[in-house]
Amino acid sequence: MEDGPRRSAGGGHPDPGGRSSHHVDLWGGTVSERDAARALAEAVGRLLRAQGKRVALAESCTGGLIGHLITNVPGSSDYFWGSAVTYAYEAKERVLGVRRETLAKYGAVSPETAREMAQGVRRLSGADVAVSVTGIAGPGGGSPGKPVGLVYLHLSAPDAEWGERHVWSFDREGNKWASAKAALRLLLRYLERATQ
């Protein structure tokens, strides 16, 4: 089992709230955001298909956006098991098997919960790799220790347990888009490693 890099902050993303210079689609992302996300989803799909692997997702703050992006790629049923959108504590416990003690001690937005979410959906699905996301999309819900825009990602596979931490500074929809793209990039890095 291998631990991948943990990131302390997000950055380098075009501001999804920069609506003056980009056309905005119905999902709230700009055209450039949508195109970048589509390219990531297509690259992930090509590698999953080439490696004969299936992916499963556990989404909280993104509300199914990562699954939406993956299923926009034709033929994604070949490699996509599905996405468990577990927004409430109860859903995380009942569907994914996140321990009540973990939620009580660390909260829903924590690396510990993200890890159990990813491991839980991988168990549930039998997928080769699973990715989870949990965070605070905003505009409310933040605290000094857990600001708005804080997101934890986790990738779980037989040979890897990778976690990432990001802090975005966009509006609610922008934070969701940034998180979805970060999750796809995390998955892409794992799959690219397998081809080396």
XYZ file of N, CA and C in Angstrom:
588
model
N 0.834 -1.174 0.000
C 0.000 0.000 0.000
C 0.878 1.238 0.000
N 0.487 2.244 -0.756
C 1.330 3.413 -0.923
C 0.539 4.668 -0.631
N 1.145 5.585 0.093
C 0.525 6.877 0.331
C 1.067 7.865 -0.679
N 0.172 8.519 -1.389
C 0.590 9.521 -2.356
C 0.764 10.870 -1.694
N 1.091 11.881 -2.474
C 1.324 13.208 -1.917
C 0.047 13.824 -1.387
N 0.191 14.573 -0.311
C -0.933 15.325 0.234
C -0.702 16.798 -0.061
N -1.690 17.446 -0.610
C -1.537 18.838 -0.995
C -2.113 19.736 0.085
N -1.450 20.838 0.321
C -1.888 21.726 1.392
C -2.840 22.796 0.912
N -2.883 23.063 -0.364
C -3.779 24.107 -0.857
C -4.030 23.909 -2.330
N -5.168 24.397 -2.776
C -5.461 24.363 -4.192
C -4.913 25.613 -4.856
N -4.908 25.611 -6.155
C -4.439 26.792 -6.864
C -4.268 26.505 -8.326
N -4.054 27.566 -9.075
C -3.801 27.418 -10.494
C -5.025 27.117 -11.320
N -6.203 27.327 -10.763
C -7.420 27.050 -11.514
C -8.011 28.358 -12.015
N -8.499 28.388 -13.249
C -9.210 29.575 -13.694
C -10.428 29.779 -12.819
N -10.725 31.015 -12.504
C -11.827 31.317 -11.592
C -13.152 31.030 -12.272
N -13.893 29.996 -11.803
C -15.184 29.714 -12.418
C -16.156 30.869 -12.244
N -15.869 31.762 -11.306
C -16.727 32.921 -11.108
C -16.395 34.054 -12.061
N -15.352 33.909 -12.879
C -14.967 34.971 -13.801
C -15.887 35.003 -14.998
N -17.126 35.375 -14.776
C -18.172 35.206 -15.761
C -18.100 36.238 -16.892
N -17.347 37.310 -16.696
C -17.326 38.345 -17.719
C -16.582 37.898 -18.973
N -15.596 37.021 -18.818
C -14.778 36.649 -19.970
C -15.121 35.283 -20.547
N -16.066 34.579 -19.953
C -16.404 33.240 -20.421
C -17.920 33.060 -20.428
N -18.398 32.318 -21.419
C -19.803 31.922 -21.408
C -20.016 30.917 -20.283
N -21.126 31.014 -19.564
C -21.405 30.114 -18.447
C -22.441 29.089 -18.871
N -22.146 27.803 -18.642
C -23.110 26.765 -19.001
C -24.115 26.571 -17.869
N -25.079 25.693 -18.077
C -26.153 25.514 -17.104
C -25.686 24.912 -15.793
N -24.514 24.265 -15.781
C -23.990 23.676 -14.551
C -23.190 24.678 -13.742
N -23.034 25.897 -14.253
C -22.326 26.908 -13.490
C -20.871 27.047 -13.860
N -20.325 26.127 -14.636
C -18.924 26.218 -15.035
C -18.805 26.999 -16.333
N -17.682 27.638 -16.541
C -17.462 28.332 -17.798
C -17.198 27.308 -18.891
N -17.249 27.767 -20.137
C -16.971 26.864 -21.251
C -15.565 26.294 -21.115
N -14.597 27.136 -20.738
C -13.229 26.632 -20.591
C -13.138 25.611 -19.463
N -13.874 25.842 -18.372
C -13.913 24.873 -17.276
C -14.507 23.552 -17.754
N -15.605 23.649 -18.476
C -16.287 22.452 -18.966
C -15.390 21.672 -19.915
N -14.714 22.381 -20.807
C -13.824 21.714 -21.763
C -12.653 21.040 -21.062
N -12.085 21.708 -20.059
C -10.967 21.120 -19.309
C -11.427 19.873 -18.566
N -12.618 19.944 -17.976
C -13.149 18.790 -17.247
C -13.441 17.639 -18.203
N -13.980 17.958 -19.379
C -14.262 16.914 -20.367
C -12.972 16.232 -20.808
N -11.927 17.014 -21.033
C -10.645 16.436 -21.450
C -10.087 15.511 -20.373
N -10.210 15.907 -19.117
C -9.760 15.049 -18.017
C -10.561 13.754 -17.973
N -11.893 13.876 -18.086
C -12.752 12.689 -18.032
C -12.454 11.743 -19.191
N -12.183 12.294 -20.363
C -11.853 11.450 -21.519
C -10.522 10.739 -21.317
N -9.529 11.453 -20.780
C -8.216 10.839 -20.535
C -8.324 9.724 -19.504
N -9.100 9.970 -18.448
C -9.331 8.945 -17.427
C -10.001 7.730 -18.054
N -11.008 7.972 -18.878
C -11.732 6.879 -19.516
C -10.851 6.023 -20.412
N -9.988 6.675 -21.179
C -9.086 5.918 -22.064
C -8.184 4.986 -21.259
N -7.636 5.496 -20.154
C -6.727 4.671 -19.354
C -7.471 3.565 -18.611
N -8.648 3.870 -18.084
C -9.430 2.823 -17.414
C -9.746 1.695 -18.391
N -10.160 2.060 -19.596
C -10.494 1.039 -20.601
C -9.251 0.244 -21.001
N -8.147 0.934 -21.220
C -6.914 0.258 -21.635
C -6.405 -0.693 -20.563
N -6.609 -0.331 -19.291
C -6.125 -1.159 -18.185
C -7.166 -2.166 -17.699
N -8.363 -2.125 -18.284
C -9.411 -3.053 -17.888
C -9.888 -2.840 -16.462
N -9.898 -1.580 -16.016
C -10.288 -1.272 -14.637
C -11.622 -0.555 -14.585
N -12.276 -0.685 -13.412
C -13.520 0.038 -13.155
C -13.312 0.964 -11.980
N -13.984 2.113 -12.032
C -13.884 3.104 -10.965
C -15.251 3.316 -10.328
N -15.237 3.589 -9.035
C -16.438 3.962 -8.295
C -16.143 5.250 -7.544
N -17.180 6.033 -7.302
C -17.026 7.318 -6.625
C -17.893 7.394 -5.377
N -17.417 8.167 -4.406
C -18.213 8.553 -3.241
C -18.157 10.071 -3.179
N -19.267 10.718 -3.475
C -19.291 12.177 -3.552
C -20.156 12.772 -2.448
N -19.649 13.828 -1.861
C -20.438 14.585 -0.898
C -20.654 15.996 -1.436
N -19.695 16.892 -1.262
C -19.900 18.295 -1.635
C -20.070 18.513 -3.135
N -19.603 17.605 -3.967
C -19.764 17.752 -5.417
C -21.128 17.269 -5.899
N -21.866 16.564 -5.075
C -23.247 16.221 -5.371
C -23.483 15.452 -6.657
N -22.521 14.669 -7.099
C -22.685 13.883 -8.316
C -22.021 14.482 -9.547
N -21.357 15.626 -9.389
C -20.743 16.297 -10.537
C -19.638 15.460 -11.176
N -18.851 14.756 -10.375
C -17.774 13.935 -10.948
C -18.374 12.815 -11.794
N -19.408 12.172 -11.267
C -20.095 11.137 -12.033
C -20.711 11.693 -13.303
N -21.254 12.895 -13.221
C -21.821 13.560 -14.397
C -20.754 13.740 -15.474
N -19.582 14.198 -15.065
C -18.499 14.422 -16.028
C -18.028 13.115 -16.657
N -17.903 12.072 -15.843
C -17.460 10.778 -16.372
C -18.479 10.207 -17.350
N -19.767 10.318 -17.017
C -20.798 9.727 -17.875
C -21.110 10.576 -19.100
N -20.544 11.766 -19.199
C -20.655 12.533 -20.437
C -19.790 11.943 -21.543
N -18.887 11.050 -21.190
C -18.015 10.402 -22.176
C -18.731 9.162 -22.714
N -18.960 9.073 -24.024
C -19.619 7.888 -24.579
C -18.852 6.611 -24.235
N -19.585 5.572 -23.869
C -18.967 4.294 -23.545
C -18.466 4.182 -22.123
N -18.791 5.168 -21.281
C -18.279 5.152 -19.907
C -18.832 3.996 -19.080
N -19.916 3.387 -19.540
C -20.446 2.228 -18.803
C -19.464 1.059 -18.809
N -18.483 1.095 -19.706
C -17.463 0.037 -19.739
C -16.579 0.058 -18.499
N -16.419 1.223 -17.883
C -15.449 1.349 -16.785
C -15.969 2.098 -15.560
N -17.202 2.595 -15.606
C -17.730 3.373 -14.480
C -18.800 2.579 -13.751
N -18.533 2.237 -12.465
C -19.515 1.513 -11.660
C -20.658 2.427 -11.259
N -20.331 3.628 -10.823
C -21.337 4.576 -10.388
C -20.798 5.470 -9.294
N -21.670 6.367 -8.835
C -21.290 7.315 -7.790
C -22.311 7.267 -6.669
N -21.821 7.074 -5.452
C -22.683 7.145 -4.272
C -22.624 8.575 -3.756
N -23.715 9.309 -3.918
C -23.771 10.685 -3.424
C -24.281 10.631 -1.990
N -23.353 10.729 -1.064
C -23.666 10.571 0.359
C -23.433 11.904 1.055
N -24.460 12.719 1.054
C -24.341 14.089 1.549
C -24.455 14.156 3.068
N -25.423 13.463 3.622
C -25.666 13.514 5.067
C -24.776 12.522 5.817
N -24.559 12.804 7.101
C -23.816 11.867 7.955
C -24.408 10.469 7.846
N -25.741 10.404 7.942
C -26.432 9.114 7.942
C -26.146 8.332 6.662
N -26.110 9.031 5.532
C -25.820 8.359 4.259
C -24.392 7.826 4.236
N -23.472 8.609 4.769
C -22.078 8.147 4.817
C -21.959 6.881 5.659
N -22.686 6.848 6.766
C -22.660 5.667 7.640
C -23.344 4.474 6.982
N -24.585 4.663 6.552
C -25.396 3.534 6.084
C -24.967 2.988 4.729
N -24.625 3.869 3.821
C -24.284 3.427 2.468
C -22.820 3.001 2.368
N -21.929 3.822 2.926
C -20.495 3.589 2.739
C -19.820 2.899 3.911
N -20.505 2.832 5.045
C -19.895 2.198 6.206
C -18.894 3.073 6.935
N -18.975 4.399 6.739
C -18.117 5.299 7.519
C -18.501 5.144 8.988
N -17.517 4.992 9.835
C -17.787 4.747 11.249
C -18.329 5.996 11.937
N -19.318 5.800 12.768
C -19.890 6.908 13.533
C -18.825 7.593 14.379
N -17.893 6.800 14.889
C -16.818 7.354 15.720
C -15.925 8.291 14.905
N -15.698 7.943 13.654
C -14.886 8.804 12.785
C -15.578 10.136 12.565
N -16.867 10.092 12.268
C -17.621 11.319 12.038
C -17.696 12.168 13.300
N -17.874 11.516 14.444
C -17.974 12.257 15.709
C -16.646 12.907 16.083
N -15.562 12.208 15.853
C -14.251 12.712 16.273
C -13.662 13.720 15.291
N -13.791 13.446 13.991
C -13.110 14.266 12.984
C -14.054 15.121 12.141
N -15.333 14.759 12.095
C -16.285 15.477 11.262
C -16.344 14.920 9.852
N -17.374 15.349 9.124
C -17.551 14.864 7.751
C -16.452 15.371 6.830
N -15.959 16.569 7.103
C -14.912 17.159 6.260
C -13.571 16.927 6.940
N -12.967 15.805 6.612
C -11.704 15.403 7.235
C -11.033 14.355 6.357
N -9.711 14.228 6.457
C -9.037 13.180 5.679
C -9.464 11.786 6.113
N -9.784 11.632 7.394
C -10.210 10.322 7.903
C -11.533 9.892 7.275
N -12.481 10.829 7.201
C -13.771 10.511 6.598
C -13.626 10.271 5.100
N -12.827 11.091 4.426
C -12.611 10.892 2.985
C -12.042 9.506 2.710
N -11.104 9.081 3.550
C -10.493 7.756 3.377
C -11.539 6.651 3.545
N -12.340 6.739 4.594
C -13.356 5.700 4.819
C -14.425 5.717 3.736
N -14.737 6.886 3.197
C -15.693 6.966 2.094
C -15.170 6.219 0.869
N -13.920 6.476 0.509
C -13.342 5.817 -0.674
C -13.225 4.315 -0.463
N -12.762 3.920 0.705
C -12.636 2.490 0.991
C -14.008 1.828 1.013
N -15.002 2.542 1.534
C -16.351 1.991 1.608
C -16.973 1.768 0.247
N -16.833 2.740 -0.650
C -17.442 2.564 -1.970
C -16.670 1.536 -2.791
N -15.384 1.389 -2.534
C -14.634 0.334 -3.238
C -15.105 -1.045 -2.786
N -15.342 -1.195 -1.484
C -15.887 -2.464 -0.958
C -17.270 -2.737 -1.537
N -18.111 -1.725 -1.502
C -19.498 -1.855 -1.956
C -19.582 -2.245 -3.428
N -18.723 -1.646 -4.239
C -18.805 -1.812 -5.691
C -17.967 -2.956 -6.241
N -16.905 -3.311 -5.529
C -15.951 -4.253 -6.085
C -15.094 -3.638 -7.180
N -15.097 -2.304 -7.276
C -14.313 -1.613 -8.302
C -12.824 -1.742 -8.015
N -12.029 -1.537 -9.046
C -10.574 -1.611 -8.909
C -10.001 -0.397 -8.199
N -10.662 0.731 -8.358
C -10.188 1.977 -7.754
C -11.403 2.828 -7.407
N -11.283 3.575 -6.324
C -12.380 4.438 -5.894
C -11.824 5.789 -5.483
N -12.623 6.825 -5.718
C -12.244 8.185 -5.339
C -13.399 8.806 -4.571
N -13.055 9.517 -3.494
C -14.073 10.207 -2.705
C -13.745 11.683 -2.602
N -14.774 12.469 -2.314
C -14.598 13.904 -2.071
C -15.571 14.333 -0.984
N -15.075 15.118 -0.041
C -15.910 15.699 1.002
C -15.367 17.081 1.314
N -16.245 18.046 1.484
C -15.752 19.395 1.713
C -16.858 20.382 2.021
N -16.470 21.650 2.069
C -17.386 22.746 2.379
C -17.449 23.650 1.153
N -18.515 23.512 0.375
C -18.626 24.264 -0.876
C -18.967 25.730 -0.634
N -19.611 26.039 0.485
C -19.956 27.414 0.810
C -21.343 27.794 0.291
N -21.748 29.043 0.502
C -20.975 30.112 1.133
C -20.912 30.025 2.656
N -21.803 29.245 3.267
C -21.769 29.084 4.721
C -21.130 27.771 5.104
N -21.105 27.504 6.408
C -20.632 26.219 6.900
C -19.180 26.173 7.306
N -18.453 27.256 7.082
C -17.041 27.259 7.433
C -16.806 27.618 8.891
N -15.588 27.374 9.342
C -15.168 27.712 10.703
C -13.682 28.061 10.640
N -13.115 28.619 11.718
C -11.681 28.947 11.680
C -10.802 27.740 11.333
N -11.144 26.579 11.847
C -10.339 25.388 11.566
C -10.661 24.726 10.248
N -11.879 24.969 9.750
C -12.327 24.364 8.493
C -13.025 25.437 7.664
N -12.246 26.189 6.889
C -12.826 27.305 6.140
C -13.659 26.851 4.949
N -14.518 27.740 4.486
C -15.240 27.495 3.243
C -14.217 27.246 2.134
N -14.481 26.255 1.321
C -13.569 25.886 0.240
C -12.636 24.740 0.582
N -12.634 24.321 1.864
C -11.794 23.187 2.267
C -12.377 21.894 1.711
N -11.537 21.107 1.052
C -11.974 19.849 0.442
C -10.908 18.785 0.664
N -11.365 17.589 0.993
C -10.471 16.430 1.082
C -10.869 15.424 0.016
N -9.867 14.922 -0.699
C -10.049 13.859 -1.682
C -9.306 12.634 -1.192
N -9.793 11.466 -1.590
C -9.054 10.241 -1.277
C -9.236 9.247 -2.411
N -8.134 8.598 -2.773
C -8.156 7.518 -3.761
C -7.770 6.229 -3.056
N -8.581 5.201 -3.256
C -8.329 3.895 -2.649
C -8.237 2.836 -3.740
N -7.158 2.064 -3.700
C -6.934 0.957 -4.632
C -6.130 -0.099 -3.894
N -6.053 -1.316 -4.431
C -5.287 -2.354 -3.733
C -3.836 -1.969 -3.474
N -3.275 -1.131 -4.335
C -1.866 -0.769 -4.206
C -1.638 0.696 -3.835
N -2.681 1.406 -3.445
C -2.508 2.829 -3.138
C -3.617 3.343 -2.234
N -3.238 4.206 -1.318
C -4.171 5.003 -0.527
C -3.621 6.428 -0.568
N -4.207 7.265 -1.416
C -3.708 8.625 -1.626
C -4.738 9.636 -1.152
N -4.288 10.621 -0.412
C -5.176 11.685 0.027
C -4.667 13.049 -0.394
N -5.592 13.970 -0.607
C -5.243 15.352 -0.934
C -6.121 16.309 -0.150
N -5.555 17.458 0.161
C -6.284 18.551 0.807
C -6.189 19.773 -0.095
N -7.316 20.414 -0.318
C -7.344 21.645 -1.108
C -8.164 22.685 -0.363
N -7.836 23.940 -0.576
C -8.673 25.039 -0.098
C -8.929 25.945 -1.295
N -10.167 25.927 -1.784
C -10.547 26.743 -2.935
C -11.098 28.082 -2.447
N -11.115 29.054 -3.333
C -11.618 30.384 -2.956
C -12.622 30.906 -3.976
N -13.388 29.976 -4.573
C -14.383 30.353 -5.562
C -15.762 30.442 -4.906
N -16.789 30.702 -5.711
C -18.147 30.617 -5.184
C -18.532 29.138 -5.074
N -19.756 28.871 -4.636
C -20.169 27.482 -4.377
C -19.984 26.592 -5.604
N -20.496 27.044 -6.740
C -20.388 26.225 -7.952
C -18.940 26.095 -8.399
N -18.177 27.174 -8.250
C -16.766 27.114 -8.612
C -15.998 26.136 -7.757
N -16.315 26.102 -6.466
C -15.655 25.145 -5.570
C -15.992 23.707 -5.958
N -17.232 23.491 -6.377
C -17.627 22.143 -6.807
C -16.880 21.742 -8.083
N -16.791 22.664 -9.032
C -16.073 22.367 -10.270
C -14.599 22.102 -9.998
N -13.973 22.931 -9.171
C -12.551 22.746 -8.861
C -12.321 21.400 -8.190
N -13.231 21.013 -7.304
C -13.104 19.732 -6.601
C -13.263 18.562 -7.559
N -14.224 18.671 -8.465
C -14.447 17.591 -9.434
C -13.228 17.406 -10.332
N -12.665 18.510 -10.793
C -11.477 18.400 -11.649
C -10.287 17.854 -10.873
N -10.143 18.260 -9.619
C -9.036 17.737 -8.805
C -9.176 16.235 -8.604
N -10.414 15.765 -8.424
C -10.640 14.326 -8.259
C -10.260 13.572 -9.533
N -10.621 14.123 -10.680
C -10.256 13.485 -11.947
C -8.745 13.487 -12.151
N -8.086 14.579 -11.761
C -6.622 14.623 -11.885
C -5.951 13.599 -10.973
N -6.487 13.442 -9.762
C -5.944 12.445 -8.831
C -6.060 11.045 -9.433
N -7.222 10.740 -9.984
C -7.438 9.441 -10.623
C -6.520 9.274 -11.833
N -6.364 10.327 -12.610
C -5.502 10.262 -13.790
C -4.050 9.983 -13.402
N -3.566 10.626 -12.341
C -2.186 10.383 -11.904
C -1.975 8.932 -11.491
N -2.965 8.381 -10.802
C -2.864 6.975 -10.400
C -2.806 6.067 -11.628
N -3.665 6.311 -12.596
C -3.713 5.467 -13.789
C -2.464 5.629 -14.643
N -1.948 6.844 -14.730
C -0.718 7.066 -15.500
C 0.467 6.342 -14.866
N 0.489 6.285 -13.548
C 1.571 5.574 -12.859
C 1.597 4.106 -13.273
N 0.422 3.530 -13.488
C 0.332 2.114 -13.851
C 0.860 1.844 -15.256
N 0.949 2.886 -16.079
C 1.433 2.689 -17.451
C 2.941 2.879 -17.560
N 3.588 3.305 -16.494
C 5.035 3.581 -16.536
C 5.854 2.336 -16.267
